[in-house]
PDB file of C-alpha atoms in Angstrom:
ATOM      1  CA  MET A   1      80.546  26.871   1.615  1.00  0.00           C
ATOM      2  CA  THR A   2      80.834  23.205   0.544  1.00  0.00           C
ATOM      3  CA  VAL A   3      78.718  21.451  -2.066  1.00  0.00           C
ATOM      4  CA  GLY A   4      77.412  19.181   0.669  1.00  0.00           C
ATOM      5  CA  SER A   5      76.155  22.086   2.784  1.00  0.00           C
ATOM      6  CA  ILE A   6      74.449  23.700  -0.249  1.00  0.00           C
ATOM      7  CA  LEU A   7      72.670  20.445  -1.035  1.00  0.00           C
ATOM      8  CA  GLY A   8      71.672  20.092   2.597  1.00  0.00           C
ATOM      9  CA  ARG A   9      70.089  23.545   2.657  1.00  0.00           C
ATOM     10  CA  ASN A  10      68.246  22.893  -0.617  1.00  0.00           C
ATOM     11  CA  VAL A  11      66.912  19.585   0.711  1.00  0.00           C
ATOM     12  CA  ALA A  12      65.677  21.256   3.887  1.00  0.00           C
ATOM     13  CA  ARG A  13      64.012  24.068   1.951  1.00  0.00           C
ATOM     14  CA  THR A  14      62.290  21.562  -0.344  1.00  0.00           C
ATOM     15  CA  ALA A  15      60.980  19.477   2.549  1.00  0.00           C
ATOM     16  CA  VAL A  16      59.725  22.573   4.394  1.00  0.00           C
ATOM     17  CA  ALA A  17      58.041  23.934   1.246  1.00  0.00           C
ATOM     18  CA  LEU A  18      56.277  20.640   0.559  1.00  0.00           C
ATOM     19  CA  GLY A  19      55.103  20.416   4.146  1.00  0.00           C
ATOM     20  CA  ALA A  20      53.847  23.996   4.212  1.00  0.00           C
ATOM     21  CA  ALA A  21      51.994  23.632   0.914  1.00  0.00           C
ATOM     22  CA  PHE A  22      50.158  20.567   2.137  1.00  0.00           C
ATOM     23  CA  ALA A  23      49.444  22.002   5.592  1.00  0.00           C
ATOM     24  CA  LEU A  24      47.948  25.227   4.211  1.00  0.00           C
ATOM     25  CA  ALA A  25      45.469  23.272   2.116  1.00  0.00           C
ATOM     26  CA  VAL A  26      44.275  20.883   4.824  1.00  0.00           C
ATOM     27  CA  THR A  27      41.656  23.113   6.462  1.00  0.00           C
ATOM     28  CA  MET A  28      38.060  23.155   5.249  1.00  0.00           C
ATOM     29  CA  ALA A  29      37.537  26.153   2.971  1.00  0.00           C
ATOM     30  CA  PRO A  30      33.959  27.480   2.862  1.00  0.00           C
ATOM     31  CA  LEU A  31      33.134  29.460  -0.247  1.00  0.00           C
ATOM     32  CA  THR A  32      32.028  32.427   1.785  1.00  0.00           C
ATOM     33  CA  GLY A  33      28.877  34.194   0.631  1.00  0.00           C
ATOM     34  CA  THR A  34      27.969  31.689  -2.070  1.00  0.00           C
ATOM     35  CA  ALA A  35      24.198  31.228  -2.264  1.00  0.00           C
ATOM     36  CA  GLN A  36      22.598  27.809  -2.165  1.00  0.00           C
ATOM     37  CA  ALA A  37      19.037  26.997  -3.249  1.00  0.00           C
ATOM     38  CA  HIS A  38      16.764  24.112  -2.273  1.00  0.00           C
ATOM     39  CA  GLU A  39      13.168  23.185  -3.056  1.00  0.00           C
ATOM     40  CA  ALA A  40      10.667  23.902  -0.287  1.00  0.00           C
ATOM     41  CA  VAL A  41       8.456  21.043   0.869  1.00  0.00           C
ATOM     42  CA  ALA A  42       5.775  23.298   2.350  1.00  0.00           C
ATOM     43  CA  GLY A  43       4.880  26.986   2.467  1.00  0.00           C
ATOM     44  CA  SER A  44       3.582  29.777   0.284  1.00  0.00           C
ATOM     45  CA  LEU A  45       4.416  33.018  -1.471  1.00  0.00           C
ATOM     46  CA  SER A  46       1.434  35.355  -1.480  1.00  0.00           C
ATOM     47  CA  PHE A  47       1.140  39.001  -2.487  1.00  0.00           C
ATOM     48  CA  SER A  48      -1.364  41.591  -3.648  1.00  0.00           C
ATOM     49  CA  GLY A  49      -1.672  45.194  -4.740  1.00  0.00           C
ATOM     50  CA  GLU A  50      -4.347  47.774  -5.239  1.00  0.00           C
ATOM     51  CA  PRO A  51      -5.696  48.462  -8.745  1.00  0.00           C
ATOM     52  CA  GLY A  52      -2.941  50.160 -10.723  1.00  0.00           C
ATOM     53  CA  GLU A  53      -0.063  48.639  -8.745  1.00  0.00           C
ATOM     54  CA  TYR A  54       2.441  47.534 -11.394  1.00  0.00           C
ATOM     55  CA  ILE A  55       4.148  44.394 -10.009  1.00  0.00           C
ATOM     56  CA  SER A  56       1.015  42.559  -8.867  1.00  0.00           C
ATOM     57  CA  GLY A  57      -1.137  43.930 -11.666  1.00  0.00           C
ATOM     58  CA  GLY A  58      -3.622  44.943  -8.988  1.00  0.00           C
ATOM     59  CA  GLN A  59      -4.335  41.264  -8.298  1.00  0.00           C
ATOM     60  CA  SER A  60      -3.867  38.850  -5.392  1.00  0.00           C
ATOM     61  CA  HIS A  61      -1.709  35.754  -5.929  1.00  0.00           C
ATOM     62  CA  THR A  62      -0.790  32.762  -3.787  1.00  0.00           C
ATOM     63  CA  TYR A  63       1.714  30.114  -4.840  1.00  0.00           C
ATOM     64  CA  THR A  64       2.718  26.934  -3.018  1.00  0.00           C
ATOM     65  CA  PRO A  65       5.200  24.142  -3.743  1.00  0.00           C
ATOM     66  CA  GLU A  66       2.277  21.922  -4.777  1.00  0.00           C
ATOM     67  CA  THR A  67       0.930  24.361  -7.372  1.00  0.00           C
ATOM     68  CA  THR A  68       4.189  25.522  -9.006  1.00  0.00           C
ATOM     69  CA  GLU A  69       6.928  24.118 -11.202  1.00  0.00           C
ATOM     70  CA  MET A  70       9.598  25.496  -8.859  1.00  0.00           C
ATOM     71  CA  PHE A  71       9.516  26.842  -5.312  1.00  0.00           C
ATOM     72  CA  GLU A  72      13.133  27.372  -4.274  1.00  0.00           C
ATOM     73  CA  VAL A  73      14.454  29.146  -1.200  1.00  0.00           C
ATOM     74  CA  SER A  74      18.055  30.314  -1.150  1.00  0.00           C
ATOM     75  CA  GLY A  75      20.537  31.993   1.139  1.00  0.00           C
ATOM     76  CA  PRO A  76      24.300  32.595   1.468  1.00  0.00           C
ATOM     77  CA  THR A  77      26.628  30.979   3.983  1.00  0.00           C
ATOM     78  CA  SER A  78      26.876  34.357   5.759  1.00  0.00           C
ATOM     79  CA  GLN A  79      23.157  34.194   6.739  1.00  0.00           C
ATOM     80  CA  SER A  80      22.814  37.760   5.479  1.00  0.00           C
ATOM     81  CA  ALA A  81      19.956  37.247   3.018  1.00  0.00           C
ATOM     82  CA  VAL A  82      17.038  35.075   2.019  1.00  0.00           C
ATOM     83  CA  GLY A  83      15.407  34.712  -1.350  1.00  0.00           C
ATOM     84  CA  ALA A  84      12.681  32.775  -3.085  1.00  0.00           C
ATOM     85  CA  THR A  85      12.222  31.855  -6.733  1.00  0.00           C
ATOM     86  CA  VAL A  86       8.809  30.633  -7.870  1.00  0.00           C
ATOM     87  CA  VAL A  87       8.033  29.418 -11.381  1.00  0.00           C
ATOM     88  CA  THR A  88       4.369  28.926 -12.243  1.00  0.00           C
ATOM     89  CA  PRO A  89       2.967  26.330 -14.672  1.00  0.00           C
ATOM     90  CA  GLU A  90       2.427  29.230 -17.097  1.00  0.00           C
ATOM     91  CA  GLY A  91       6.147  30.062 -17.030  1.00  0.00           C
ATOM     92  CA  GLU A  92       5.991  33.187 -14.859  1.00  0.00           C
ATOM     93  CA  ARG A  93       9.110  33.541 -12.736  1.00  0.00           C
ATOM     94  CA  TRP A  94       8.674  35.473  -9.472  1.00  0.00           C
ATOM     95  CA  VAL A  95      11.813  36.418  -7.549  1.00  0.00           C
ATOM     96  CA  LEU A  96      11.944  37.792  -3.989  1.00  0.00           C
ATOM     97  CA  SER A  97      15.214  38.877  -2.376  1.00  0.00           C
ATOM     98  CA  MET A  98      15.701  40.335   1.125  1.00  0.00           C
ATOM     99  CA  SER A  99      19.149  41.247   2.476  1.00  0.00           C
ATOM    100  CA  ALA A 100      20.463  42.795   5.677  1.00  0.00           C
ATOM    101  CA  PRO A 101      22.872  45.744   5.453  1.00  0.00           C
ATOM    102  CA  TYR A 102      26.396  44.838   4.411  1.00  0.00           C
ATOM    103  CA  GLY A 103      28.270  42.797   7.028  1.00  0.00           C
ATOM    104  CA  GLN A 104      25.151  41.908   9.042  1.00  0.00           C
ATOM    105  CA  SER A 105      23.166  38.698   9.416  1.00  0.00           C
ATOM    106  CA  LEU A 106      19.396  38.529   9.251  1.00  0.00           C
ATOM    107  CA  VAL A 107      17.865  38.567  12.731  1.00  0.00           C
ATOM    108  CA  ALA A 108      14.488  37.017  13.502  1.00  0.00           C
ATOM    109  CA  GLY A 109      11.944  39.490  14.882  1.00  0.00           C
ATOM    110  CA  THR A 110      13.545  42.430  13.062  1.00  0.00           C
ATOM    111  CA  THR A 111      11.894  44.867  10.672  1.00  0.00           C
ATOM    112  CA  TYR A 112      14.256  46.281   8.056  1.00  0.00           C
ATOM    113  CA  ALA A 113      12.966  49.696   7.042  1.00  0.00           C
ATOM    114  CA  ASN A 114      14.097  51.947   4.182  1.00  0.00           C
ATOM    115  CA  ALA A 115      15.083  48.964   2.067  1.00  0.00           C
ATOM    116  CA  ARG A 116      16.264  49.791  -1.441  1.00  0.00           C
ATOM    117  CA  SER A 117      17.104  47.962  -4.646  1.00  0.00           C
ATOM    118  CA  TRP A 118      20.273  47.847  -6.661  1.00  0.00           C
ATOM    119  CA  PRO A 119      21.885  49.966  -8.006  1.00  0.00           C
ATOM    120  CA  GLU A 120      20.589  52.664  -5.643  1.00  0.00           C
ATOM    121  CA  ALA A 121      21.163  50.700  -2.425  1.00  0.00           C
ATOM    122  CA  GLN A 122      24.186  51.668  -0.361  1.00  0.00           C
ATOM    123  CA  PRO A 123      26.142  49.215   1.833  1.00  0.00           C
ATOM    124  CA  GLU A 124      24.348  50.446   4.951  1.00  0.00           C
ATOM    125  CA  ASP A 125      20.894  49.911   3.397  1.00  0.00           C
ATOM    126  CA  PRO A 126      18.785  46.766   3.633  1.00  0.00           C
ATOM    127  CA  LYS A 127      18.071  45.411   0.144  1.00  0.00           C
ATOM    128  CA  LEU A 128      14.678  44.366  -1.174  1.00  0.00           C
ATOM    129  CA  GLN A 129      13.656  43.271  -4.642  1.00  0.00           C
ATOM    130  CA  PHE A 130      10.453  41.642  -5.827  1.00  0.00           C
ATOM    131  CA  SER A 131       9.627  41.177  -9.455  1.00  0.00           C
ATOM    132  CA  GLU A 132       8.419  38.916 -12.238  1.00  0.00           C
ATOM    133  CA  THR A 133      10.240  38.471 -15.538  1.00  0.00           C
ATOM    134  CA  ASP A 134       7.856  40.823 -17.362  1.00  0.00           C
ATOM    135  CA  ARG A 135       6.986  42.991 -14.327  1.00  0.00           C
ATOM    136  CA  TYR A 136      10.175  44.517 -13.027  1.00  0.00           C
ATOM    137  CA  CYS A 137      11.016  47.926 -11.591  1.00  0.00           C
ATOM    138  CA  GLU A 138      14.691  48.545 -10.984  1.00  0.00           C
ATOM    139  CA  SER A 139      14.334  51.267  -8.369  1.00  0.00           C
ATOM    140  CA  GLY A 140      12.015  51.559  -5.423  1.00  0.00           C
ATOM    141  CA  THR A 141      11.752  51.531  -1.630  1.00  0.00           C
ATOM    142  CA  GLY A 142      10.159  49.304   0.941  1.00  0.00           C
ATOM    143  CA  SER A 143      10.578  47.270   4.096  1.00  0.00           C
ATOM    144  CA  PHE A 144      10.507  43.675   5.233  1.00  0.00           C
ATOM    145  CA  THR A 145      10.177  41.805   8.505  1.00  0.00           C
ATOM    146  CA  ILE A 146      11.870  38.491   9.273  1.00  0.00           C
ATOM    147  CA  SER A 147       9.421  36.971  11.742  1.00  0.00           C
ATOM    148  CA  HIS A 148      11.220  33.656  11.975  1.00  0.00           C
ATOM    149  CA  ILE A 149      14.275  32.070  10.384  1.00  0.00           C
ATOM    150  CA  ALA A 150      16.131  28.856  11.239  1.00  0.00           C
ATOM    151  CA  TYR A 151      19.354  27.538   9.751  1.00  0.00           C
ATOM    152  CA  GLY A 152      21.146  24.278   9.116  1.00  0.00           C
ATOM    153  CA  PRO A 153      24.806  23.796   8.129  1.00  0.00           C
ATOM    154  CA  HIS A 154      26.596  26.507   6.124  1.00  0.00           C
ATOM    155  CA  GLY A 155      23.613  28.873   6.013  1.00  0.00           C
ATOM    156  CA  TYR A 156      21.120  26.241   4.821  1.00  0.00           C
ATOM    157  CA  ILE A 157      17.707  27.823   5.418  1.00  0.00           C
ATOM    158  CA  ARG A 158      15.439  25.306   7.165  1.00  0.00           C
ATOM    159  CA  GLU A 159      12.476  27.590   7.898  1.00  0.00           C
ATOM    160  CA  VAL A 160      11.533  31.179   7.138  1.00  0.00           C
ATOM    161  CA  ASP A 161       8.521  33.414   7.741  1.00  0.00           C
ATOM    162  CA  ALA A 162       8.674  36.972   6.424  1.00  0.00           C
ATOM    163  CA  THR A 163       6.504  39.833   5.207  1.00  0.00           C
ATOM    164  CA  PHE A 164       7.438  42.570   2.767  1.00  0.00           C
ATOM    165  CA  GLU A 165       6.165  45.767   1.184  1.00  0.00           C
ATOM    166  CA  ARG A 166       7.680  47.476  -1.835  1.00  0.00           C
ATOM    167  CA  THR A 167       6.794  50.509  -3.942  1.00  0.00           C
ATOM    168  CA  CYS A 168       8.243  51.133  -7.376  1.00  0.00           C
ATOM    169  CA  SER A 169       9.888  54.501  -7.872  1.00  0.00           C
ATOM    170  CA  GLY A 170       7.362  57.083  -9.075  1.00  0.00           C
ATOM    171  CA  SER A 171       4.393  55.212  -7.633  1.00  0.00           C
ATOM    172  CA  THR A 172       2.507  55.473  -4.346  1.00  0.00           C
ATOM    173  CA  LEU A 173       0.968  52.007  -4.600  1.00  0.00           C
ATOM    174  CA  PRO A 174       2.868  49.225  -2.797  1.00  0.00           C
ATOM    175  CA  VAL A 175       2.833  45.504  -3.381  1.00  0.00           C
ATOM    176  CA  ARG A 176       2.523  43.612  -0.096  1.00  0.00           C
ATOM    177  CA  GLY A 177       3.333  39.977   0.435  1.00  0.00           C
ATOM    178  CA  GLU A 178       4.355  37.121   2.686  1.00  0.00           C
ATOM    179  CA  LEU A 179       6.853  34.287   2.375  1.00  0.00           C
ATOM    180  CA  HIS A 180       6.505  31.095   4.393  1.00  0.00           C
ATOM    181  CA  ALA A 181       8.702  28.085   3.675  1.00  0.00           C
ATOM    182  CA  ARG A 182       9.737  24.824   5.275  1.00  0.00           C
ATOM    183  CA  MET A 183      12.676  22.988   3.752  1.00  0.00           C
ATOM    184  CA  PRO A 184      13.735  19.320   3.675  1.00  0.00           C
ATOM    185  CA  GLU A 185      15.990  17.995   6.413  1.00  0.00           C
ATOM    186  CA  PRO A 186      19.487  19.356   5.664  1.00  0.00           C
ATOM    187  CA  PRO A 187      21.751  16.910   3.814  1.00  0.00           C
ATOM    188  CA  VAL A 188      24.657  15.430   5.735  1.00  0.00           C
ATOM    189  CA  GLU A 189      27.907  17.365   5.388  1.00  0.00           C
ATOM    190  CA  LEU A 190      30.577  15.743   3.229  1.00  0.00           C
ATOM    191  CA  ALA A 191      33.452  14.029   5.028  1.00  0.00           C
ATOM    192  CA  ILE A 192      36.349  12.359   3.174  1.00  0.00           C
ATOM    193  CA  GLY A 193      39.484  10.481   4.101  1.00  0.00           C
ATOM    194  CA  VAL A 194      42.710   9.463   2.392  1.00  0.00           C
ATOM    195  CA  GLN A 195      44.823   6.483   3.477  1.00  0.00           C
ATOM    196  CA  LEU A 196      48.351   5.654   2.267  1.00  0.00           C
ATOM    197  CA  GLU A 197      49.956   2.261   1.742  1.00  0.00           C
ATOM    198  CA  THR A 198      53.202   1.698   3.619  1.00  0.00           C
ATOM    199  CA  THR A 199      54.967  -0.017   0.706  1.00  0.00           C
ATOM    200  CA  GLY A 200      55.561   0.911  -2.918  1.00  0.00           C
ATOM    201  CA  THR A 201      57.751  -0.028  -5.842  1.00  0.00           C
ATOM    202  CA  VAL A 202      60.551   1.730  -7.703  1.00  0.00           C
ATOM    203  CA  ALA A 203      61.486   0.912 -11.304  1.00  0.00           C
ATOM    204  CA  ALA A 204      65.181   0.055 -11.542  1.00  0.00           C
ATOM    205  CA  ARG A 205      65.667   1.653 -14.974  1.00  0.00           C
ATOM    206  CA  THR A 206      63.636   4.872 -14.670  1.00  0.00           C
ATOM    207  CA  GLY A 207      63.481   5.485 -10.909  1.00  0.00           C
ATOM    208  CA  GLU A 208      59.705   5.928 -11.198  1.00  0.00           C
ATOM    209  CA  ILE A 209      57.807   4.949  -8.076  1.00  0.00           C
ATOM    210  CA  THR A 210      54.346   3.436  -7.849  1.00  0.00           C
ATOM    211  CA  VAL A 211      52.396   4.149  -4.659  1.00  0.00           C
ATOM    212  CA  GLY A 212      48.788   3.868  -3.615  1.00  0.00           C
ATOM    213  CA  GLY A 213      46.154   3.906  -0.950  1.00  0.00           C
ATOM    214  CA  THR A 214      42.415   4.256  -0.501  1.00  0.00           C
ATOM    215  CA  ALA A 215      39.843   7.051  -0.273  1.00  0.00           C
ATOM    216  CA  THR A 216      36.622   7.112   1.744  1.00  0.00           C
ATOM    217  CA  CYS A 217      33.523   9.315   1.845  1.00  0.00           C
ATOM    218  CA  ASN A 218      30.198   9.424   3.681  1.00  0.00           C
ATOM    219  CA  LYS A 219      28.238  10.409   0.538  1.00  0.00           C
ATOM    220  CA  PRO A 220      29.042  10.425  -3.190  1.00  0.00           C
ATOM    221  CA  GLY A 221      31.895  12.733  -4.094  1.00  0.00           C
ATOM    222  CA  ARG A 222      34.602  13.378  -6.676  1.00  0.00           C
ATOM    223  CA  ILE A 223      37.855  13.426  -4.740  1.00  0.00           C
ATOM    224  CA  SER A 224      41.032  15.023  -6.083  1.00  0.00           C
ATOM    225  CA  ILE A 225      44.238  13.655  -4.545  1.00  0.00           C
ATOM    226  CA  ASN A 226      47.670  15.291  -4.687  1.00  0.00           C
ATOM    227  CA  VAL A 227      50.466  12.831  -3.897  1.00  0.00           C
ATOM    228  CA  SER A 228      54.112  13.657  -3.191  1.00  0.00           C
ATOM    229  CA  ALA A 229      57.140  11.760  -1.950  1.00  0.00           C
ATOM    230  CA  TYR A 230      60.688  12.588  -0.960  1.00  0.00           C
ATOM    231  CA  GLN A 231      63.634  10.391  -0.130  1.00  0.00           C
ATOM    232  CA  THR A 232      66.758  11.638   1.622  1.00  0.00           C
ATOM    233  CA  GLN A 233      69.863   9.999   0.197  1.00  0.00           C
ATOM    234  CA  LYS A 234      73.553  10.367   1.011  1.00  0.00           C
ATOM    235  CA  ARG A 235      74.295  13.127  -1.497  1.00  0.00           C
ATOM    236  CA  ALA A 236      70.896  14.440  -2.579  1.00  0.00           C
ATOM    237  CA  THR A 237      67.166  14.075  -2.163  1.00  0.00           C
ATOM    238  CA  ALA A 238      64.664  12.614  -4.583  1.00  0.00           C
ATOM    239  CA  ASN A 239      61.420  14.584  -4.741  1.00  0.00           C
ATOM    240  CA  GLY A 240      58.388  13.810  -6.867  1.00  0.00           C
ATOM    241  CA  SER A 241      54.679  14.435  -7.069  1.00  0.00           C
ATOM    242  CA  HIS A 242      51.488  13.771  -8.992  1.00  0.00           C
ATOM    243  CA  GLU A 243      48.632  16.268  -8.673  1.00  0.00           C
ATOM    244  CA  GLY A 244      44.978  15.963  -9.560  1.00  0.00           C
ATOM    245  CA  LEU A 245      44.446  12.200  -9.301  1.00  0.00           C
ATOM    246  CA  ILE A 246      40.635  11.812  -9.455  1.00  0.00           C
ATOM    247  CA  VAL A 247      38.803   9.185  -7.407  1.00  0.00           C
ATOM    248  CA  VAL A 248      35.035   8.779  -7.821  1.00  0.00           C
ATOM    249  CA  CYS A 249      33.915   7.861  -4.323  1.00  0.00           C
ATOM    250  CA  GLU A 250      30.745   6.162  -3.117  1.00  0.00           C
ATOM    251  CA  PRO A 251      30.015   5.573   0.571  1.00  0.00           C
ATOM    252  CA  GLY A 252      30.708   2.089   1.831  1.00  0.00           C
ATOM    253  CA  ALA A 253      33.953   0.265   1.048  1.00  0.00           C
ATOM    254  CA  PRO A 254      37.206   2.251   0.668  1.00  0.00           C
ATOM    255  CA  VAL A 255      38.067   3.052  -2.965  1.00  0.00           C
ATOM    256  CA  PRO A 256      41.615   2.002  -3.956  1.00  0.00           C
ATOM    257  CA  TRP A 257      43.888   4.264  -5.981  1.00  0.00           C
ATOM    258  CA  THR A 258      47.442   4.087  -7.360  1.00  0.00           C
ATOM    259  CA  THR A 259      49.730   6.519  -9.125  1.00  0.00           C
ATOM    260  CA  SER A 260      53.250   6.519 -10.550  1.00  0.00           C
ATOM    261  CA  PHE A 261      55.757   9.354 -10.897  1.00  0.00           C
ATOM    262  CA  PRO A 262      59.536   9.933 -11.026  1.00  0.00           C
ATOM    263  CA  SER A 263      61.616  12.388  -9.074  1.00  0.00           C
ATOM    264  CA  ASN A 264      60.496  15.615 -10.734  1.00  0.00           C
ATOM    265  CA  ILE A 265      61.075  18.377  -8.180  1.00  0.00           C
ATOM    266  CA  ASP A 266      64.494  20.060  -7.803  1.00  0.00           C
ATOM    267  CA  PRO A 267      66.975  19.091  -6.493  1.00  0.00           C
ATOM    268  CA  THR A 268      66.623  15.892  -8.529  1.00  0.00           C
ATOM    269  CA  ALA A 269      67.936  12.450  -7.760  1.00  0.00           C
ATOM    270  CA  SER A 270      66.281   9.217  -8.768  1.00  0.00           C
ATOM    271  CA  PHE A 271      64.239   7.303  -6.236  1.00  0.00           C
ATOM    272  CA  GLN A 272      65.961   4.179  -4.929  1.00  0.00           C
ATOM    273  CA  PRO A 273      64.843   1.141  -2.933  1.00  0.00           C
ATOM    274  CA  GLY A 274      64.594   2.031   0.729  1.00  0.00           C
ATOM    275  CA  THR A 275      62.627   4.319   3.019  1.00  0.00           C
ATOM    276  CA  ALA A 276      60.865   7.452   1.780  1.00  0.00           C
ATOM    277  CA  VAL A 277      58.150   9.805   3.001  1.00  0.00           C
ATOM    278  CA  LEU A 278      54.782   9.707   1.210  1.00  0.00           C
ATOM    279  CA  ARG A 279      52.176  12.455   1.532  1.00  0.00           C
ATOM    280  CA  GLY A 280      48.604  12.600   0.286  1.00  0.00           C
ATOM    281  CA  LEU A 281      46.192  15.514   0.248  1.00  0.00           C
ATOM    282  CA  ALA A 282      42.580  14.758  -0.722  1.00  0.00           C
ATOM    283  CA  SER A 283      39.973  17.452  -1.408  1.00  0.00           C
ATOM    284  CA  ALA A 284      36.405  17.503  -2.698  1.00  0.00           C
ATOM    285  CA  ASP A 285      33.520  19.922  -3.152  1.00  0.00           C
ATOM    286  CA  ASP A 286      30.348  19.163  -1.207  1.00  0.00           C
ATOM    287  CA  ARG A 287      27.585  18.765  -3.782  1.00  0.00           C
ATOM    288  CA  ASP A 288      24.955  20.025  -1.313  1.00  0.00           C
ATOM    289  CA  TYR A 289      26.773  22.987   0.253  1.00  0.00           C
ATOM    290  CA  PRO A 290      29.128  25.690  -1.074  1.00  0.00           C
ATOM    291  CA  VAL A 291      32.108  24.259   0.782  1.00  0.00           C
ATOM    292  CA  SER A 292      35.222  22.178   0.081  1.00  0.00           C
ATOM    293  CA  VAL A 293      36.617  19.608   2.521  1.00  0.00           C
ATOM    294  CA  SER A 294      40.007  17.944   2.678  1.00  0.00           C
ATOM    295  CA  ASP A 295      42.131  15.363   4.465  1.00  0.00           C
ATOM    296  CA  PHE A 296      45.910  15.020   4.707  1.00  0.00           C
ATOM    297  CA  GLN A 297      48.094  12.040   5.587  1.00  0.00           C
ATOM    298  CA  SER A 298      51.874  11.544   5.746  1.00  0.00           C
ATOM    299  CA  ASN A 299      53.550   8.147   6.181  1.00  0.00           C
ATOM    300  CA  ASP A 300      56.953   6.561   5.973  1.00  0.00           C
ATOM    301  CA  ILE A 301      56.944   4.145   3.047  1.00  0.00           C
ATOM    302  CA  THR A 302      59.268   1.321   2.016  1.00  0.00           C
ATOM    303  CA  LEU A 303      60.147   1.272  -1.688  1.00  0.00           C
ATOM    304  CA  VAL A 304      61.140  -2.078  -3.180  1.00  0.00           C
ATOM    305  CA  ARG A 305      62.645  -2.700  -6.601  1.00  0.00           C
ATOM    306  CA  SER A 306      60.133  -3.727  -9.268  1.00  0.00           C
TER     307      SER A 306
END
């Protein structure tokens, strides 16, 4: 086998590997199961228990977004659970959590019987927990009914109406309650873009290239851009990259960016004036949803001597 054929195979493998690495990362990658919490704009958490019931203290309580320091409703992207966290002006922190059996989504109009708490709950069991920081029982049984639930993007809970009943282990007195919540209009989903310039420069002495482009977004975001370039020459190929270029993006005008790098990926040959291929992969986390988005571009670029 000749030296030329070995170099040719290495060049092909490098180009394929670069292309595959960028292509695999282009798709949107939801962080499956991650919970997201948002403040309710209307609703209530109310509950009561008979005298001697531990969690409620035998009292009736009603909390609303207007009368509390916090009234958050949360749920995962899988739509398998709903929870509420309420913090009173006195510092009491009430937490309600209702989950469907493992692998299932919550279904409106369904009563989930024989609900248990961790660590006793099995995958096939619905899960229910209701407690306050100083009034907590780890084990117990109960049930809950999801009367109504509506979603926005990525499991964002827009509306929920539910009732629940839970008895601590060793007691016959249940705490009974209701959750009603209406959330703000869901935030817009993040969308980003990366654009590449069609010209760049190459330093005659070092072979380092300087390339650039712009980034766009429809809401504020911190965009990470990975840039790579390769140039097929007569006897070898120049390959280089710069990863993790950060662009702070605001909606409106495109945000310019530039970066410089030499040929730093084997097989190595210095960049030269002429045509090369430039690739850019941009990614960013959505600040409102547990999801990452990305955009990929690949252009021919003309390198001129600087």
